[in-house]
PDB file of C-alpha atoms in Angstrom:
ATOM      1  CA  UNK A 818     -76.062 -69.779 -77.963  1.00 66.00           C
ATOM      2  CA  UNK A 819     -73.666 -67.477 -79.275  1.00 79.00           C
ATOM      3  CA  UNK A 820     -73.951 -66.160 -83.021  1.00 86.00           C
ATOM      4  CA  UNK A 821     -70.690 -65.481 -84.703  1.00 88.00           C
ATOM      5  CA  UNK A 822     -69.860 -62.023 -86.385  1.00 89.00           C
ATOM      6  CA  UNK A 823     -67.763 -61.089 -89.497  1.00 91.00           C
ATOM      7  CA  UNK A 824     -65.835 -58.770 -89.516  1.00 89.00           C
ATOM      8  CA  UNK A 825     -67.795 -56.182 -91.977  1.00 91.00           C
ATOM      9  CA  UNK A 826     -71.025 -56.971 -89.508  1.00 90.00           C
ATOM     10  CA  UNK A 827     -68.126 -55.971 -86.643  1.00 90.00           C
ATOM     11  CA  UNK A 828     -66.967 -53.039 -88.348  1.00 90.00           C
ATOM     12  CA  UNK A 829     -70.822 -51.638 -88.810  1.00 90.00           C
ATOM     13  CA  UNK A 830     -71.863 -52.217 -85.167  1.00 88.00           C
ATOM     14  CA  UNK A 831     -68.636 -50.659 -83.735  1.00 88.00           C
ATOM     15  CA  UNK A 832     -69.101 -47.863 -85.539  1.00 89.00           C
ATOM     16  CA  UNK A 833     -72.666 -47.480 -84.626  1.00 88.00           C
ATOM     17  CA  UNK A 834     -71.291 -48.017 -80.548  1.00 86.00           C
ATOM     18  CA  UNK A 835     -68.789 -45.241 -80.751  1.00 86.00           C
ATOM     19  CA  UNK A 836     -71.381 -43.198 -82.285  1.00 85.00           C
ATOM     20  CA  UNK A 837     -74.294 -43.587 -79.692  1.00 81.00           C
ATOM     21  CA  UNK A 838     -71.978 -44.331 -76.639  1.00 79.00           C
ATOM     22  CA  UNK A 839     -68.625 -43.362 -77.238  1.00 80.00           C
ATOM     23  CA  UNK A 840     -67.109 -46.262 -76.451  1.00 81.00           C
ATOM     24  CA  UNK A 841     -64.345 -47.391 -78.762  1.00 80.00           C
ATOM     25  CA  UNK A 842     -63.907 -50.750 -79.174  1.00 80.00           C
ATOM     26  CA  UNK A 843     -60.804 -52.648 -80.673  1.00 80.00           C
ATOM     27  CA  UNK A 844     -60.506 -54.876 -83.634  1.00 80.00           C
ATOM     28  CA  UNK A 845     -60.237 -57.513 -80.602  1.00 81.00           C
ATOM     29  CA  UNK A 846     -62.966 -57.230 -79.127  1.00 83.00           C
ATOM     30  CA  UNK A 847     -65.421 -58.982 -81.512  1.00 84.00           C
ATOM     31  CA  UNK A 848     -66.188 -61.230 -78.980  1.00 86.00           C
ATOM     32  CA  UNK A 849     -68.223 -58.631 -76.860  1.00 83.00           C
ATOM     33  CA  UNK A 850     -71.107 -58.558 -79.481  1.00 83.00           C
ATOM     34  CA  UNK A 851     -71.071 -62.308 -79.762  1.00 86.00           C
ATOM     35  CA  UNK A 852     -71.650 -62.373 -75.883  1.00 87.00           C
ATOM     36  CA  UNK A 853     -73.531 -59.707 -75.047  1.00 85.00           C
ATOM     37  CA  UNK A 854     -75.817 -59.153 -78.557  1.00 87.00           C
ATOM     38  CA  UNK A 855     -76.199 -62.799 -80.015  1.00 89.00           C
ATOM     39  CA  UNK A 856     -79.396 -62.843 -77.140  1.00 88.00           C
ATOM     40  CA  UNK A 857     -80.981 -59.919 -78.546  1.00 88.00           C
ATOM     41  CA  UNK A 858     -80.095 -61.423 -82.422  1.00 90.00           C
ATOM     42  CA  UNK A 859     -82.145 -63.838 -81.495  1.00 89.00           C
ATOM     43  CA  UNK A 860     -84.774 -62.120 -79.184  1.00 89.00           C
ATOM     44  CA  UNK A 861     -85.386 -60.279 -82.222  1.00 90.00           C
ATOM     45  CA  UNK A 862     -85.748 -63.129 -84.870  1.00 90.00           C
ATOM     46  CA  UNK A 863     -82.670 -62.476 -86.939  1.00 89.00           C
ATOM     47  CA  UNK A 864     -80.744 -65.139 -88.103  1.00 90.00           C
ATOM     48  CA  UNK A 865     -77.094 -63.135 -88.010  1.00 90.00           C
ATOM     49  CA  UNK A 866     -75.657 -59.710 -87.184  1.00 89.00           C
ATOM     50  CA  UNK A 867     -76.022 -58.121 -90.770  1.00 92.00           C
ATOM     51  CA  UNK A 868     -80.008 -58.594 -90.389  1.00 91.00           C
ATOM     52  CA  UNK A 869     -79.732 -57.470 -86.963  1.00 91.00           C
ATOM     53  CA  UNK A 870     -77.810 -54.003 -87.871  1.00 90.00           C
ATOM     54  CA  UNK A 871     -80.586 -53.468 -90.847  1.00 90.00           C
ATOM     55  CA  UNK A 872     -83.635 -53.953 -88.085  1.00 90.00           C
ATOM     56  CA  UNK A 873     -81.423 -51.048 -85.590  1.00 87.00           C
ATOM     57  CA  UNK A 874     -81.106 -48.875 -89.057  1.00 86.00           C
ATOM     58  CA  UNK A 875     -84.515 -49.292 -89.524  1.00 85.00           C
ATOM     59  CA  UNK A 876     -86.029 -47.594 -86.324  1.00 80.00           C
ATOM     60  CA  UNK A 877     -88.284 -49.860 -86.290  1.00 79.00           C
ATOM     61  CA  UNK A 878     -88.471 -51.447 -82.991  1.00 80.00           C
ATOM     62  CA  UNK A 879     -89.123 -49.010 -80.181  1.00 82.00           C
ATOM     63  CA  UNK A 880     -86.479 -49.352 -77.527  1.00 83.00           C
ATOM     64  CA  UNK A 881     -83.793 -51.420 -78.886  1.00 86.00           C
ATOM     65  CA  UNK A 882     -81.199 -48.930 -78.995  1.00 84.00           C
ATOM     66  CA  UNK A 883     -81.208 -48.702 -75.578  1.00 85.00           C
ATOM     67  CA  UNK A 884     -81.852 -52.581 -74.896  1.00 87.00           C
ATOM     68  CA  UNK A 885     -78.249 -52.560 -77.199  1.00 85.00           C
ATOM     69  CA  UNK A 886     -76.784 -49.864 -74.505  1.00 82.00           C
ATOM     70  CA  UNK A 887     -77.815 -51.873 -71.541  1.00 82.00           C
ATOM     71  CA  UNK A 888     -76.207 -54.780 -73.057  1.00 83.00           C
ATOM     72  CA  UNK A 889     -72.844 -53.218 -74.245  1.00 80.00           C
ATOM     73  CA  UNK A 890     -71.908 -51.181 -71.026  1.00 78.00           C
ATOM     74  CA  UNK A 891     -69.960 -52.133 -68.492  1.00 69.00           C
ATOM     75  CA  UNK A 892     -71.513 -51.662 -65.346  1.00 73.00           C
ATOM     76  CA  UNK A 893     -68.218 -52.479 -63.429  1.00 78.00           C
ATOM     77  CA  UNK A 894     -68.414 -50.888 -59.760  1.00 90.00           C
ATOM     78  CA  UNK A 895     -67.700 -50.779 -56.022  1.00 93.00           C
ATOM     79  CA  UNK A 896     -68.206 -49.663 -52.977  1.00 96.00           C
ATOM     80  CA  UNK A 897     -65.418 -46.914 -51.814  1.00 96.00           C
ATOM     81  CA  UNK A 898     -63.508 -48.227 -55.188  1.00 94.00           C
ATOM     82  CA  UNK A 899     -59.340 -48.020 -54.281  1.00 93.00           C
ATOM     83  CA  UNK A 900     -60.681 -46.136 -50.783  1.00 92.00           C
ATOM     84  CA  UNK A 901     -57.457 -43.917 -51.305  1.00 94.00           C
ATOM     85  CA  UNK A 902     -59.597 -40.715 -53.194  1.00 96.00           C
ATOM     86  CA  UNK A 903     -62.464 -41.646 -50.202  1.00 96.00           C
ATOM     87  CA  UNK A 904     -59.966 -40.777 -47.455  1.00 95.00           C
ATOM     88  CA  UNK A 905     -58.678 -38.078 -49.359  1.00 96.00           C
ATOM     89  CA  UNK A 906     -61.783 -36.478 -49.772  1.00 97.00           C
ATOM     90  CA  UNK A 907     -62.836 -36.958 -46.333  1.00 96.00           C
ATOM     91  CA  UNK A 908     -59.758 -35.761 -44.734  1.00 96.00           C
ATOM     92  CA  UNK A 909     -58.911 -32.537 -47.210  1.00 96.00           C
ATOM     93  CA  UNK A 910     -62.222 -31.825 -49.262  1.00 96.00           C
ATOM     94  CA  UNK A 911     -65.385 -32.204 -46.879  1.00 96.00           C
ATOM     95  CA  UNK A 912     -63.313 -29.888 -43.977  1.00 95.00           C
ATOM     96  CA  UNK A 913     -62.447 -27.413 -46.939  1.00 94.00           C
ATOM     97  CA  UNK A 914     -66.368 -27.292 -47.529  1.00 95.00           C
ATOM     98  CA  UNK A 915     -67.543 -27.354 -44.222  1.00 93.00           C
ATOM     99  CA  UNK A 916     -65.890 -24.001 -43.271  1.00 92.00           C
ATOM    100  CA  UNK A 917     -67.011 -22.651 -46.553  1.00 91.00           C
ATOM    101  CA  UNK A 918     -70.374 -23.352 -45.931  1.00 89.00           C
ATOM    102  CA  UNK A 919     -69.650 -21.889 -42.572  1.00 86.00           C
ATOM    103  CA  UNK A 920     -68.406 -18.903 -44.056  1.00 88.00           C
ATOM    104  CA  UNK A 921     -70.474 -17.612 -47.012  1.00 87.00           C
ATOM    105  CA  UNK A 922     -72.901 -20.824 -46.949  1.00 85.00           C
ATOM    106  CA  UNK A 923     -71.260 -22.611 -50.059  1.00 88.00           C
ATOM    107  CA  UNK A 924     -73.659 -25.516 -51.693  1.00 94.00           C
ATOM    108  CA  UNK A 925     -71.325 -27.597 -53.063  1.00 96.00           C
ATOM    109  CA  UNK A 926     -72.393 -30.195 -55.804  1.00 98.00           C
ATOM    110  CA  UNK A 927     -71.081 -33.741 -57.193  1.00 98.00           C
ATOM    111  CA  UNK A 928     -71.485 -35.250 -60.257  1.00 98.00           C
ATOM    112  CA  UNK A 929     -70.747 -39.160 -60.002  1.00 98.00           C
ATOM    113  CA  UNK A 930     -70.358 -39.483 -64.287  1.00 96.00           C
ATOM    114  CA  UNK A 931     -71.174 -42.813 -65.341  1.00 93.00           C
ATOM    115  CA  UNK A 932     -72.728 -43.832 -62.195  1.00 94.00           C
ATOM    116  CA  UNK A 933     -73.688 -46.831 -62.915  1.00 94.00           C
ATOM    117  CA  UNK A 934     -75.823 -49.200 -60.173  1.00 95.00           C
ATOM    118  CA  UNK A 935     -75.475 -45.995 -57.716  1.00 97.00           C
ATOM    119  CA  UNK A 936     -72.197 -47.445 -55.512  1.00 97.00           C
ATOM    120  CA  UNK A 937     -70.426 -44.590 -56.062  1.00 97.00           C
ATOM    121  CA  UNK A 938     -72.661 -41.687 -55.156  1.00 98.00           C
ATOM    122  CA  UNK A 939     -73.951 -43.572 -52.249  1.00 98.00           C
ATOM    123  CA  UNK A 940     -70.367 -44.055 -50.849  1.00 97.00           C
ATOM    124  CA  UNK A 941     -69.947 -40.702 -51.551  1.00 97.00           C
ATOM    125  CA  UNK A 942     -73.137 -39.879 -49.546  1.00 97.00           C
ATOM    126  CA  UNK A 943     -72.369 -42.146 -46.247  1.00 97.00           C
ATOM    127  CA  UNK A 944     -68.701 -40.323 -46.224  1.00 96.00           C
ATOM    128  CA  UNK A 945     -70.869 -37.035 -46.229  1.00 97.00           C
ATOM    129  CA  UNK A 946     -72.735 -38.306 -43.316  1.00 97.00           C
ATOM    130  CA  UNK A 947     -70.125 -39.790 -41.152  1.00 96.00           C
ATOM    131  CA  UNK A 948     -68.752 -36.182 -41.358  1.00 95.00           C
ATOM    132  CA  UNK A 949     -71.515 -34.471 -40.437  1.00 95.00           C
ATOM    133  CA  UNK A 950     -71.845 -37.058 -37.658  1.00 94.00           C
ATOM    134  CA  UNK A 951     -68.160 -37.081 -36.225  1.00 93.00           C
ATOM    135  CA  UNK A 952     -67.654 -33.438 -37.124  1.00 92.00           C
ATOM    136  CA  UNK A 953     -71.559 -32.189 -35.128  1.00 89.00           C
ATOM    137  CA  UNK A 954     -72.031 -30.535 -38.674  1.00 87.00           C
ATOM    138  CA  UNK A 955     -75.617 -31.282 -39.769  1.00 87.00           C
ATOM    139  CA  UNK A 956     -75.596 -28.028 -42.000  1.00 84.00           C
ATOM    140  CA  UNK A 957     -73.347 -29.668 -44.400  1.00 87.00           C
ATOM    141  CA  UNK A 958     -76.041 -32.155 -45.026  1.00 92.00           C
ATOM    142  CA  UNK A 959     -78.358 -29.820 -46.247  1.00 90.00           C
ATOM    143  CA  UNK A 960     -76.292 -27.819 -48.471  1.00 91.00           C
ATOM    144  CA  UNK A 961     -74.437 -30.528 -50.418  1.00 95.00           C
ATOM    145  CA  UNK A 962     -76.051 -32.288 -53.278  1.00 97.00           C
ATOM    146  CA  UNK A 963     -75.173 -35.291 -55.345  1.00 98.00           C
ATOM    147  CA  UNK A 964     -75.994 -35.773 -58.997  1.00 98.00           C
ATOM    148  CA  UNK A 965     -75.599 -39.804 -60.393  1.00 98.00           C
ATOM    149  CA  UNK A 966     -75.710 -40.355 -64.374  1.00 97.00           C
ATOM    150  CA  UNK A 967     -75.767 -42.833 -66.205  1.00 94.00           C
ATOM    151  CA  UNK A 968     -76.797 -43.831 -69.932  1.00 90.00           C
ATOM    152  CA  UNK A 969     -77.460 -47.284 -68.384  1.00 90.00           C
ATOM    153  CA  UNK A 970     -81.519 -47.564 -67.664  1.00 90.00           C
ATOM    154  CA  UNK A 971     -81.269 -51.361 -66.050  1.00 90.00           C
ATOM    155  CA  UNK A 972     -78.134 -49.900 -64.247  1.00 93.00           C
ATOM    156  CA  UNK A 973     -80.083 -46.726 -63.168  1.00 95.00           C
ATOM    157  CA  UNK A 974     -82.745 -48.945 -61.877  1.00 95.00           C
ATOM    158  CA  UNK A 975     -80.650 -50.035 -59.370  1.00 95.00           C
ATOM    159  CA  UNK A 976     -79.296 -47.006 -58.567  1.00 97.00           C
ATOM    160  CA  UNK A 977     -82.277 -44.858 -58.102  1.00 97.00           C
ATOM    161  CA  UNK A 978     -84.307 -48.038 -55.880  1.00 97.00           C
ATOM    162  CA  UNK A 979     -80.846 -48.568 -53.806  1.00 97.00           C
ATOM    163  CA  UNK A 980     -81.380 -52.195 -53.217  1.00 97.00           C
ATOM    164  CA  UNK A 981     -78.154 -54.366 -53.449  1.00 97.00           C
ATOM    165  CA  UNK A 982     -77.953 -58.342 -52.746  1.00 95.00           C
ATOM    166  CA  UNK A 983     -75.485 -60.056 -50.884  1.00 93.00           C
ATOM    167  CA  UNK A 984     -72.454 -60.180 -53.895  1.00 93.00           C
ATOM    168  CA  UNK A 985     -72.694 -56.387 -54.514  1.00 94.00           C
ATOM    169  CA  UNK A 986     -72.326 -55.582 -50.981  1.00 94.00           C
ATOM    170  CA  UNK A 987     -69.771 -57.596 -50.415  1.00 92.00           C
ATOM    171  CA  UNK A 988     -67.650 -55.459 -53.795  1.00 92.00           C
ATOM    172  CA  UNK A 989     -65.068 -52.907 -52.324  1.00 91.00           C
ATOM    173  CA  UNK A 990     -62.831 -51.900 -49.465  1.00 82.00           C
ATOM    174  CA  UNK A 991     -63.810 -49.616 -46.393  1.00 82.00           C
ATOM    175  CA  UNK A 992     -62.390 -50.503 -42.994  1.00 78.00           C
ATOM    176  CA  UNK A 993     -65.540 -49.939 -40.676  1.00 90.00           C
ATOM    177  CA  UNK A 994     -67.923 -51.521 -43.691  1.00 91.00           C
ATOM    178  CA  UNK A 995     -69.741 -53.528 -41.182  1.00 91.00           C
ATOM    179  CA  UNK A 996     -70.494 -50.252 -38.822  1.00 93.00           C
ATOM    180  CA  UNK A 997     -71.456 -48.377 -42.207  1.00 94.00           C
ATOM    181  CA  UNK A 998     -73.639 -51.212 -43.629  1.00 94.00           C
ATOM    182  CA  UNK A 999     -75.778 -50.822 -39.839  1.00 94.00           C
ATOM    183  CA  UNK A1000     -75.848 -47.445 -39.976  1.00 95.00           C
ATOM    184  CA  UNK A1001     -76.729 -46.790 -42.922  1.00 96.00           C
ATOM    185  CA  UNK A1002     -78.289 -49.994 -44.451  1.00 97.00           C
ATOM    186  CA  UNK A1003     -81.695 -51.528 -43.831  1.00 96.00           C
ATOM    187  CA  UNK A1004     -81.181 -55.737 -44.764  1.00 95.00           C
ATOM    188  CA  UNK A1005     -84.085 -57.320 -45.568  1.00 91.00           C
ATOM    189  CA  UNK A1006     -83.492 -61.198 -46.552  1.00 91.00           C
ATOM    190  CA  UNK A1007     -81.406 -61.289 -49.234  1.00 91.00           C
ATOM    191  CA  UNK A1008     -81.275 -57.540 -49.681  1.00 96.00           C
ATOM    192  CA  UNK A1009     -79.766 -54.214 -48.356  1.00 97.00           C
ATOM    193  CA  UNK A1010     -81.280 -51.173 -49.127  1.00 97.00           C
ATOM    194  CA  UNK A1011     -79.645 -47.636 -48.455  1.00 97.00           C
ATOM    195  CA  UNK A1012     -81.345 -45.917 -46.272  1.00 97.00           C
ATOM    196  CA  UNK A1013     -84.091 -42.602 -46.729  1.00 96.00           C
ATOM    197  CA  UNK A1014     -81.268 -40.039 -45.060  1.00 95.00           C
ATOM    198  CA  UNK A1015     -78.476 -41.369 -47.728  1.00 96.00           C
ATOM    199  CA  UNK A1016     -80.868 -41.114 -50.391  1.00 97.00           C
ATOM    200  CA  UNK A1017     -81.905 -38.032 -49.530  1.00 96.00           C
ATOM    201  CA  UNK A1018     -78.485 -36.042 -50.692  1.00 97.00           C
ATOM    202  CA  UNK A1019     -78.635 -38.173 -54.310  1.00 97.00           C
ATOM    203  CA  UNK A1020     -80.467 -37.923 -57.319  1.00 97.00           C
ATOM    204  CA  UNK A1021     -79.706 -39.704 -60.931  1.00 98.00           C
ATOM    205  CA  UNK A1022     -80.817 -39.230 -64.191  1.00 96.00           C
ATOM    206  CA  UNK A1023     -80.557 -40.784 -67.425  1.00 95.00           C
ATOM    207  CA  UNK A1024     -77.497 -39.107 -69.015  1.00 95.00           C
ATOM    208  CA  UNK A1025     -75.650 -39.770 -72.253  1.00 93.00           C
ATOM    209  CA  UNK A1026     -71.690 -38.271 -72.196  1.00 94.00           C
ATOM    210  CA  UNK A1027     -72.263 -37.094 -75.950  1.00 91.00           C
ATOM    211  CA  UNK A1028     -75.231 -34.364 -74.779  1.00 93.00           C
ATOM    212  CA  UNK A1029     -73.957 -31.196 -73.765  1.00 95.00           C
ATOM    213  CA  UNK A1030     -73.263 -30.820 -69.889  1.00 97.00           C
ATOM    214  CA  UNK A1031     -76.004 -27.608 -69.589  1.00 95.00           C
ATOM    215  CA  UNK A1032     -78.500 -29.282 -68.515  1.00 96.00           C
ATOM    216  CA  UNK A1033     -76.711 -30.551 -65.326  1.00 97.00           C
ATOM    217  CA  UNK A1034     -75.443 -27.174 -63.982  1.00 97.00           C
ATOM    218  CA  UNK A1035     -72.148 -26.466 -62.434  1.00 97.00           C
ATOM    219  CA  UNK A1036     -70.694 -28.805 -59.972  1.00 98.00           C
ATOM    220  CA  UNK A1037     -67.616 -28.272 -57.469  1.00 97.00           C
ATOM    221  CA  UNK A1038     -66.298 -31.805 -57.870  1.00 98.00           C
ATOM    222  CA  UNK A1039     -66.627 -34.775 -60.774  1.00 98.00           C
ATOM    223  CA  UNK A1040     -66.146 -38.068 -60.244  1.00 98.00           C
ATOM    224  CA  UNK A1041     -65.697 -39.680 -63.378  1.00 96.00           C
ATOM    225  CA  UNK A1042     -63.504 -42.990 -62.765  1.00 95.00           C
ATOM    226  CA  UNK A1043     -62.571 -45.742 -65.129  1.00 91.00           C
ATOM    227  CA  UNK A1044     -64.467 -44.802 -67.687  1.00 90.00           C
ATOM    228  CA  UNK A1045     -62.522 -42.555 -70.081  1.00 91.00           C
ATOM    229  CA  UNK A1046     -60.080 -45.295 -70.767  1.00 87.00           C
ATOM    230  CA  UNK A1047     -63.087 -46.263 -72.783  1.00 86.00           C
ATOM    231  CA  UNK A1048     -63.649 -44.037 -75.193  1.00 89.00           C
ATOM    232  CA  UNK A1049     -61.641 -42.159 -78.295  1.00 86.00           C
ATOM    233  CA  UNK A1050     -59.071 -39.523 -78.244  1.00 89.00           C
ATOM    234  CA  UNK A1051     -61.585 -36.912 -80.205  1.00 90.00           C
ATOM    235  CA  UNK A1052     -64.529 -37.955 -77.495  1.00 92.00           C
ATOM    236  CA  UNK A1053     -61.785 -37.741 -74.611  1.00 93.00           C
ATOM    237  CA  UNK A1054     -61.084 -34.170 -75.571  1.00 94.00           C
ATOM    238  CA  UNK A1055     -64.571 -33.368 -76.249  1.00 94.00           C
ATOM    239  CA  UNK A1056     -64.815 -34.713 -72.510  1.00 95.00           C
ATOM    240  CA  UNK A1057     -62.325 -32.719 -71.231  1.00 96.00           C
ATOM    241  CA  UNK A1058     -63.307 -29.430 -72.532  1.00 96.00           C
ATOM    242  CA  UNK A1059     -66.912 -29.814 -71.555  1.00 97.00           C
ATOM    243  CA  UNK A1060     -65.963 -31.209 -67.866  1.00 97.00           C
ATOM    244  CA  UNK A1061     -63.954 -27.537 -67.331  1.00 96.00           C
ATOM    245  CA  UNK A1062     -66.974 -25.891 -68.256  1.00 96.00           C
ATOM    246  CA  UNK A1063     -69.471 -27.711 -65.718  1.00 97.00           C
ATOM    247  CA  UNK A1064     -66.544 -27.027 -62.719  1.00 97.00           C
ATOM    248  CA  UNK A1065     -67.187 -24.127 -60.563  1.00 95.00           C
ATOM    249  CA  UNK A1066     -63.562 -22.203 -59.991  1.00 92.00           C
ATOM    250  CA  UNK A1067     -61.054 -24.460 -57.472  1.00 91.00           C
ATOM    251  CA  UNK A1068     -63.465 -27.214 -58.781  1.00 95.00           C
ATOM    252  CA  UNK A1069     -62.236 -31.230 -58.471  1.00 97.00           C
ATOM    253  CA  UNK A1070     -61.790 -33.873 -60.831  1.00 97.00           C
ATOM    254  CA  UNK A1071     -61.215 -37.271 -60.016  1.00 97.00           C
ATOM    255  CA  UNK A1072     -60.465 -39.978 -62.368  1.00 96.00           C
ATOM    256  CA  UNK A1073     -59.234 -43.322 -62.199  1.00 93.00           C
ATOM    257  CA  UNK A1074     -55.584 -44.231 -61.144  1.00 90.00           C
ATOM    258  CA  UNK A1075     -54.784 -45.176 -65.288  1.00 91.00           C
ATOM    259  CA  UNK A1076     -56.562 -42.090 -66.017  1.00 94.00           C
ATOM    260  CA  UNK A1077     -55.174 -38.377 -66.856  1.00 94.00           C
ATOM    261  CA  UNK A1078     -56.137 -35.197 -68.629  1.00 94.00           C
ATOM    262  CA  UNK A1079     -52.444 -35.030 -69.470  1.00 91.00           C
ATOM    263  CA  UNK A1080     -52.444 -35.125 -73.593  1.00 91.00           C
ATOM    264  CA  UNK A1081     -56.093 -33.715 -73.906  1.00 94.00           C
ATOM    265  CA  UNK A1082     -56.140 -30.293 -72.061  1.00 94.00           C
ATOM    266  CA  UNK A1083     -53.759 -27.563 -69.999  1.00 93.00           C
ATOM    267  CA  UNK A1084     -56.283 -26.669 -68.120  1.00 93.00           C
ATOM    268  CA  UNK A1085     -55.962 -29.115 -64.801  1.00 95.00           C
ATOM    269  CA  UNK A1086     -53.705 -29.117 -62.319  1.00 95.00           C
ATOM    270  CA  UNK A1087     -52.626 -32.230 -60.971  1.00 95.00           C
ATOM    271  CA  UNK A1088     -52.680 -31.986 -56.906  1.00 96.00           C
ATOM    272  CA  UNK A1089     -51.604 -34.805 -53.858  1.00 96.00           C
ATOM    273  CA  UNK A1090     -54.308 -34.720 -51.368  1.00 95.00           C
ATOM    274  CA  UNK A1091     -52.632 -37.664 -48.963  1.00 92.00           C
ATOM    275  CA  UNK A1092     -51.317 -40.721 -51.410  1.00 93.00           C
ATOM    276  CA  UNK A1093     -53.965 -39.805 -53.799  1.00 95.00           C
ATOM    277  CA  UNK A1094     -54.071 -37.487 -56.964  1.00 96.00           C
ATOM    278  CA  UNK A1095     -56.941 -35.075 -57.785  1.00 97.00           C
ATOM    279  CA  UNK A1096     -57.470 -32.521 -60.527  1.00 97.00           C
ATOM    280  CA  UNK A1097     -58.050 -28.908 -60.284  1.00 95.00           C
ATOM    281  CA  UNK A1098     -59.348 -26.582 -62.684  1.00 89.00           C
ATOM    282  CA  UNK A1099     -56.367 -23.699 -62.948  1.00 86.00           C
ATOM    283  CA  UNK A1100     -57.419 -20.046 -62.762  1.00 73.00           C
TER     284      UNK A1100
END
């Protein structure tokens, strides 16, 4: 049963959102607490929203800041998502890469932001692999890393056991999915589970946006897709600036199609790699 929210209980909770996650939610969107909190208003023995932001004030209850995370982001993801970037970084990136790591033995390293249930990185992974398969270039698999964050835990769950049933796999567009999927899939029942050598180029981590990026290192490409559309202008640029930090030089950003550093920084470089469009850091 949902419980209804005012609009000063609204007004408390969004701010306390943007604060913790960034997220910026409009004056329309009252309805997301009603659908994804009024469980945990109740869970919790409160008999409305303005008891329920006292008891998160509080501190009381251990763990229900991020039970109120879990609940409130969107864990919206695909395999190969718009397949486009995918070809574009298999066709123009990975053969860039492989010759550097050729050359001077280059370690290039992803960051999939906002990973989510893990779709992303592992996509990225299997594209990695077919590479190094078609290409005879098994060096590339041990120099290339892949980092997966998320402030999600219940979506980092997922991520980090790579078990998906039947609906997820069935989420996204890649032409030879059913080649992939044997390959590099092991179906048990009801489930598929990515396999040890896929795994084996990811890690993720627990990750909240709002912390500075130090603590990840430098990376050669970030992936961080639908997800800025999201958040405020302030937190956007505050995104922005830290992302050119955490790229190496020649680095690559890739965001989602609605999505653009264009009003927030003049530091990126808008480039066509095929019919898609990356960033790249200037300089």
């Amino acid at each position: 049963m949902k419980i209804k929210i005012t609009d000063k209980e609204f007004l408390i909770l969004k701010e306390y959102i943007e604060t913790h996650c960034g997220i910026a939610l409009r004056n329309t969107q009252k309805y997301l607490f009603e659908s994804r909190l009024s469980k945990l208003v109740a869970e919790h023995r409160c008999n409305n929203f303005t008891e329920f932001s006292q008891l998160i004030h509080s501190g009381k209850v251990n763990g229900l800041q991020e039970k109120i995370v879990n609940a409130m982001t969107t864990n919206e993801t695909l395999w190969f998502r718009d397949n486009h970037p995918w070809q574009a970084f298999s066709e123009h990136i990975l053969p860039t890469w492989a010759s550097q790591i050729t050359e001077s033995n280059m370690s290039p390293r992803i960051w999939s932001a906002a990973s989510s249930t893990g779709q992303e990185a592992y996509s990225i992974s299997m594209l990695i692999h077919e590479y190094a398969r078609l290409q005879r270039h098994p060096s590339l698999l041990q120099n290339i890393e892949i980092v997966g964050t998320d402030i999600s835990t219940s979506a980092l769950y997922v991520a980090i056991s790579g078990n998906y049933d039947e609906i997820s796999m069935t989420r996204g567009f890649i032409p030879p999915w059913d080649q992939l999927k044997t390959r590099y899939f092991t179906h048990r029942g009801r489930v598929w589970e990515i396999n040890p050598e896929c795994k084996k180029l990811t890690r993720f981590r627990h990750f909240n946006l709002q912390e500075t990026f130090r603590s990840l290192g430098k990376f050669d490409m970030i992936c961080l897709r639908n997800v800025i559309i999201y958040f405020a202008d302030d937190f956007k640029r505050e995104l922005f600036r830290k992302m050119e930090s955490s790229l190496n030089p020649g680095g690559y950003l890739l965001l989602g199609a609605s999505e653009t550093p264009i009003r927030y920084t003049d530091n990126f470089k808008s480039i066509k790699l095929g019919i898609s469009t990356y960033y790249q850091l200037k300089g």
